[in-house]
């Protein structure tokens, strides 16, 4: 899901792209997954000049924000998020 200033339409030319990537299955391997996403984001930045901040979230965390380290982030994603793929 796209969230943050680009989802709200308040971004400027220097704004990054905030993406929440909702993953199925049991939560785990957060640092490995985040590292893999960062590698892809770096390639995107080199090719486009746009910084992408990807946040891995598992379905259980998204549905039960109190199980995530930053429930406020999930609240912001739910409030501002725009689906970009799948059923969101």
JSON list of C-alpha atoms in Angstrom, two decimals:
[
{"chain": "A", "resi": 1, "resn": "UNK", "atom": "CA", "xyz": [0.00, 0.00, 0.00]},
{"chain": "A", "resi": 2, "resn": "UNK", "atom": "CA", "xyz": [1.18, 3.48, -0.82]},
{"chain": "A", "resi": 3, "resn": "UNK", "atom": "CA", "xyz": [0.99, 5.73, 2.24]},
{"chain": "A", "resi": 4, "resn": "UNK", "atom": "CA", "xyz": [2.39, 9.01, 3.46]},
{"chain": "A", "resi": 5, "resn": "UNK", "atom": "CA", "xyz": [2.57, 12.26, 1.54]},
{"chain": "A", "resi": 6, "resn": "UNK", "atom": "CA", "xyz": [2.28, 10.68, -1.91]},
{"chain": "A", "resi": 7, "resn": "UNK", "atom": "CA", "xyz": [-0.89, 8.82, -0.90]},
{"chain": "A", "resi": 8, "resn": "UNK", "atom": "CA", "xyz": [-2.34, 12.02, 0.58]},
{"chain": "A", "resi": 9, "resn": "UNK", "atom": "CA", "xyz": [-1.34, 14.09, -2.44]},
{"chain": "A", "resi": 10, "resn": "UNK", "atom": "CA", "xyz": [0.77, 16.46, -0.32]},
{"chain": "A", "resi": 11, "resn": "UNK", "atom": "CA", "xyz": [4.18, 15.40, -1.66]},
{"chain": "A", "resi": 12, "resn": "UNK", "atom": "CA", "xyz": [6.74, 17.57, -3.39]},
{"chain": "A", "resi": 13, "resn": "UNK", "atom": "CA", "xyz": [9.55, 16.78, -5.81]},
{"chain": "A", "resi": 14, "resn": "UNK", "atom": "CA", "xyz": [11.87, 15.71, -2.97]},
{"chain": "A", "resi": 15, "resn": "UNK", "atom": "CA", "xyz": [9.37, 13.43, -1.20]},
{"chain": "A", "resi": 16, "resn": "UNK", "atom": "CA", "xyz": [10.12, 9.74, -0.87]},
{"chain": "A", "resi": 17, "resn": "UNK", "atom": "CA", "xyz": [7.68, 6.95, -1.67]},
{"chain": "A", "resi": 18, "resn": "UNK", "atom": "CA", "xyz": [6.38, 5.11, 1.40]},
{"chain": "A", "resi": 19, "resn": "UNK", "atom": "CA", "xyz": [5.20, 1.57, 0.74]},
{"chain": "A", "resi": 20, "resn": "UNK", "atom": "CA", "xyz": [3.75, -0.93, 3.17]},
{"chain": "A", "resi": 21, "resn": "UNK", "atom": "CA", "xyz": [4.20, -4.43, 1.81]},
{"chain": "A", "resi": 22, "resn": "UNK", "atom": "CA", "xyz": [1.63, -6.74, 3.42]},
{"chain": "A", "resi": 23, "resn": "UNK", "atom": "CA", "xyz": [2.96, -10.30, 3.56]},
{"chain": "A", "resi": 24, "resn": "UNK", "atom": "CA", "xyz": [1.04, -13.51, 4.13]},
{"chain": "A", "resi": 25, "resn": "UNK", "atom": "CA", "xyz": [2.04, -16.26, 6.51]},
{"chain": "A", "resi": 26, "resn": "UNK", "atom": "CA", "xyz": [3.52, -16.10, 9.99]},
{"chain": "A", "resi": 27, "resn": "UNK", "atom": "CA", "xyz": [5.54, -13.02, 10.89]},
{"chain": "A", "resi": 28, "resn": "UNK", "atom": "CA", "xyz": [9.26, -13.49, 10.84]},
{"chain": "A", "resi": 29, "resn": "UNK", "atom": "CA", "xyz": [12.57, -12.78, 9.16]},
{"chain": "A", "resi": 30, "resn": "UNK", "atom": "CA", "xyz": [11.81, -9.03, 9.35]},
{"chain": "A", "resi": 31, "resn": "UNK", "atom": "CA", "xyz": [15.44, -7.93, 8.95]},
{"chain": "A", "resi": 32, "resn": "UNK", "atom": "CA", "xyz": [16.09, -10.29, 6.06]},
{"chain": "A", "resi": 33, "resn": "UNK", "atom": "CA", "xyz": [12.94, -9.20, 4.24]},
{"chain": "A", "resi": 34, "resn": "UNK", "atom": "CA", "xyz": [13.61, -5.52, 4.96]},
{"chain": "A", "resi": 35, "resn": "UNK", "atom": "CA", "xyz": [17.15, -5.94, 3.62]},
{"chain": "A", "resi": 36, "resn": "UNK", "atom": "CA", "xyz": [15.89, -7.52, 0.41]},
{"chain": "A", "resi": 37, "resn": "UNK", "atom": "CA", "xyz": [13.38, -4.70, -0.02]},
{"chain": "A", "resi": 38, "resn": "UNK", "atom": "CA", "xyz": [16.12, -2.13, 0.57]},
{"chain": "A", "resi": 39, "resn": "UNK", "atom": "CA", "xyz": [18.19, -3.66, -2.23]},
{"chain": "A", "resi": 40, "resn": "UNK", "atom": "CA", "xyz": [15.28, -3.30, -4.66]},
{"chain": "A", "resi": 41, "resn": "UNK", "atom": "CA", "xyz": [14.56, 0.22, -3.39]},
{"chain": "A", "resi": 42, "resn": "UNK", "atom": "CA", "xyz": [18.20, 1.20, -3.99]},
{"chain": "A", "resi": 43, "resn": "UNK", "atom": "CA", "xyz": [17.98, 0.01, -7.59]},
{"chain": "A", "resi": 44, "resn": "UNK", "atom": "CA", "xyz": [14.78, 2.01, -8.06]},
{"chain": "A", "resi": 45, "resn": "UNK", "atom": "CA", "xyz": [16.48, 5.09, -6.63]},
{"chain": "A", "resi": 46, "resn": "UNK", "atom": "CA", "xyz": [19.45, 4.72, -8.97]},
{"chain": "A", "resi": 47, "resn": "UNK", "atom": "CA", "xyz": [17.16, 4.38, -11.98]},
{"chain": "A", "resi": 48, "resn": "UNK", "atom": "CA", "xyz": [14.57, 7.04, -11.08]},
{"chain": "A", "resi": 49, "resn": "UNK", "atom": "CA", "xyz": [16.10, 9.32, -8.46]},
{"chain": "A", "resi": 50, "resn": "UNK", "atom": "CA", "xyz": [13.15, 8.58, -6.15]},
{"chain": "A", "resi": 51, "resn": "UNK", "atom": "CA", "xyz": [13.79, 7.18, -2.69]},
{"chain": "A", "resi": 52, "resn": "UNK", "atom": "CA", "xyz": [11.47, 4.28, -1.79]},
{"chain": "A", "resi": 53, "resn": "UNK", "atom": "CA", "xyz": [10.93, 3.39, 1.86]},
{"chain": "A", "resi": 54, "resn": "UNK", "atom": "CA", "xyz": [9.39, -0.10, 1.99]},
{"chain": "A", "resi": 55, "resn": "UNK", "atom": "CA", "xyz": [8.00, -1.42, 5.27]},
{"chain": "A", "resi": 56, "resn": "UNK", "atom": "CA", "xyz": [7.36, -5.18, 5.54]},
{"chain": "A", "resi": 57, "resn": "UNK", "atom": "CA", "xyz": [4.22, -6.01, 7.52]},
{"chain": "A", "resi": 58, "resn": "UNK", "atom": "CA", "xyz": [2.61, -9.38, 7.98]},
{"chain": "A", "resi": 59, "resn": "UNK", "atom": "CA", "xyz": [-1.15, -9.76, 7.73]},
{"chain": "A", "resi": 60, "resn": "UNK", "atom": "CA", "xyz": [-1.49, -10.56, 11.44]},
{"chain": "A", "resi": 61, "resn": "UNK", "atom": "CA", "xyz": [0.38, -7.36, 12.37]},
{"chain": "A", "resi": 62, "resn": "UNK", "atom": "CA", "xyz": [-1.74, -5.32, 9.99]},
{"chain": "A", "resi": 63, "resn": "UNK", "atom": "CA", "xyz": [-4.96, -6.74, 11.43]},
{"chain": "A", "resi": 64, "resn": "UNK", "atom": "CA", "xyz": [-3.74, -6.51, 15.05]},
{"chain": "A", "resi": 65, "resn": "UNK", "atom": "CA", "xyz": [-1.53, -3.38, 15.22]},
{"chain": "A", "resi": 66, "resn": "UNK", "atom": "CA", "xyz": [-0.85, -3.87, 18.93]},
{"chain": "A", "resi": 67, "resn": "UNK", "atom": "CA", "xyz": [1.40, -6.81, 17.97]},
{"chain": "A", "resi": 68, "resn": "UNK", "atom": "CA", "xyz": [3.65, -4.53, 15.91]},
{"chain": "A", "resi": 69, "resn": "UNK", "atom": "CA", "xyz": [6.38, -2.36, 17.39]},
{"chain": "A", "resi": 70, "resn": "UNK", "atom": "CA", "xyz": [4.80, 0.86, 16.08]},
{"chain": "A", "resi": 71, "resn": "UNK", "atom": "CA", "xyz": [0.98, 0.61, 16.10]},
{"chain": "A", "resi": 72, "resn": "UNK", "atom": "CA", "xyz": [0.75, 4.29, 15.15]},
{"chain": "A", "resi": 73, "resn": "UNK", "atom": "CA", "xyz": [2.47, 3.55, 11.85]},
{"chain": "A", "resi": 74, "resn": "UNK", "atom": "CA", "xyz": [-0.12, 0.92, 11.02]},
{"chain": "A", "resi": 75, "resn": "UNK", "atom": "CA", "xyz": [-2.89, 3.37, 11.95]},
{"chain": "A", "resi": 76, "resn": "UNK", "atom": "CA", "xyz": [-1.40, 5.91, 9.53]},
{"chain": "A", "resi": 77, "resn": "UNK", "atom": "CA", "xyz": [-1.15, 3.30, 6.79]},
{"chain": "A", "resi": 78, "resn": "UNK", "atom": "CA", "xyz": [-4.78, 2.29, 7.29]},
{"chain": "A", "resi": 79, "resn": "UNK", "atom": "CA", "xyz": [-5.87, 5.93, 7.32]},
{"chain": "A", "resi": 80, "resn": "UNK", "atom": "CA", "xyz": [-3.90, 7.14, 4.29]},
{"chain": "A", "resi": 81, "resn": "UNK", "atom": "CA", "xyz": [-3.06, 3.95, 2.44]},
{"chain": "A", "resi": 82, "resn": "UNK", "atom": "CA", "xyz": [-3.88, 3.44, -1.20]},
{"chain": "A", "resi": 83, "resn": "UNK", "atom": "CA", "xyz": [-3.79, -0.08, -2.60]},
{"chain": "A", "resi": 84, "resn": "UNK", "atom": "CA", "xyz": [-1.43, -0.53, -5.52]},
{"chain": "A", "resi": 85, "resn": "UNK", "atom": "CA", "xyz": [-1.68, -4.28, -6.06]},
{"chain": "A", "resi": 86, "resn": "UNK", "atom": "CA", "xyz": [-4.10, -7.07, -5.28]},
{"chain": "A", "resi": 87, "resn": "UNK", "atom": "CA", "xyz": [-7.27, -6.66, -3.25]},
{"chain": "A", "resi": 88, "resn": "UNK", "atom": "CA", "xyz": [-6.28, -3.57, -1.23]}
]
